[in-house]
Every structure is written in C-alpha cells, then in structure tokens.
mmCIF file of C-alpha atoms in Angstrom:
data_model
loop_
_atom_site.group_PDB
_atom_site.id
_atom_site.type_symbol
_atom_site.label_atom_id
_atom_site.label_comp_id
_atom_site.label_asym_id
_atom_site.label_seq_id
_atom_site.Cartn_x
_atom_site.Cartn_y
_atom_site.Cartn_z
ATOM 1 C CA TRP A 1 102.823 99.020 98.419
ATOM 2 C CA PRO A 2 106.729 99.553 97.537
ATOM 3 C CA PRO A 3 107.913 101.152 94.904
ATOM 4 C CA SER A 4 109.345 98.400 93.249
ATOM 5 C CA ALA A 5 105.965 96.634 93.336
ATOM 6 C CA ALA A 6 104.000 99.519 91.432
ATOM 7 C CA ARG A 7 107.527 99.696 88.365
ATOM 8 C CA ALA A 8 106.388 96.470 88.031
ATOM 9 C CA GLY A 9 103.137 96.583 87.405
ATOM 10 C CA PRO A 10 102.292 97.707 83.767
ATOM 11 C CA ARG A 11 99.727 100.526 84.889
ATOM 12 C CA PRO A 12 100.882 103.944 85.457
ATOM 13 C CA ILE A 13 102.439 104.838 88.471
ATOM 14 C CA PRO A 14 101.042 106.613 90.780
ATOM 15 C CA ASN A 15 101.565 109.854 92.151
ATOM 16 C CA ARG A 16 102.889 108.555 95.537
ATOM 17 C CA SER A 17 105.570 107.433 93.653
ATOM 18 C CA THR A 18 107.118 110.647 93.215
ATOM 19 C CA CYS A 19 106.034 111.588 96.968
ATOM 20 C CA SER A 20 108.040 108.886 98.080
ATOM 21 C CA ALA A 21 110.916 109.586 95.801
ATOM 22 C CA SER A 22 110.612 113.393 96.968
ATOM 23 C CA ALA A 23 110.206 112.526 100.272
ATOM 24 C CA ARG A 24 113.572 110.054 100.038
ATOM 25 C CA ASP A 25 115.501 113.096 98.542
ATOM 26 C CA SER A 26 114.764 115.280 101.479
ATOM 27 C CA SER A 27 115.584 112.949 103.975
ATOM 28 C CA ALA A 28 118.605 111.623 102.482
ATOM 29 C CA ARG A 29 119.703 115.441 102.051
ATOM 30 C CA PRO A 30 118.281 117.390 105.312
ATOM 31 C CA MET A 31 120.687 120.207 105.366
ATOM 32 C CA LEU A 32 118.427 121.182 102.283
ATOM 33 C CA GLY A 33 116.171 122.416 104.304
ATOM 34 C CA ARG A 34 114.136 123.040 101.668
ATOM 35 C CA ALA A 35 109.959 122.285 101.449
ATOM 36 C CA PRO A 36 110.035 118.874 98.641
ATOM 37 C CA PRO A 37 108.550 119.963 95.185
ATOM 38 C CA ALA A 38 104.769 119.743 94.237
ATOM 39 C CA GLY A 39 102.938 116.958 92.003
#
C-alpha cells in the first residue's frame, strides 16, 4: 500500500515505511553509493 495510507492509519507504521524511505533516499542520491541502513 502507499506510504500515505500507512501514515493515515492509526496502526503503527510497519518496517516497510522505513524501507521505502531508505530506498527513495538512496535512489534520490545515487552518488553516495552506500547500502541503506538496516532496520
């Protein structure tokens, strides 16, 4: 599901939120070339 839906839901945000966030950040700055933080 989209991150917006997860945020809108009252339930706690799953790890997928951090995963998507790290992936988006890494894709936005490929110059770093470092692996995303675990967790």
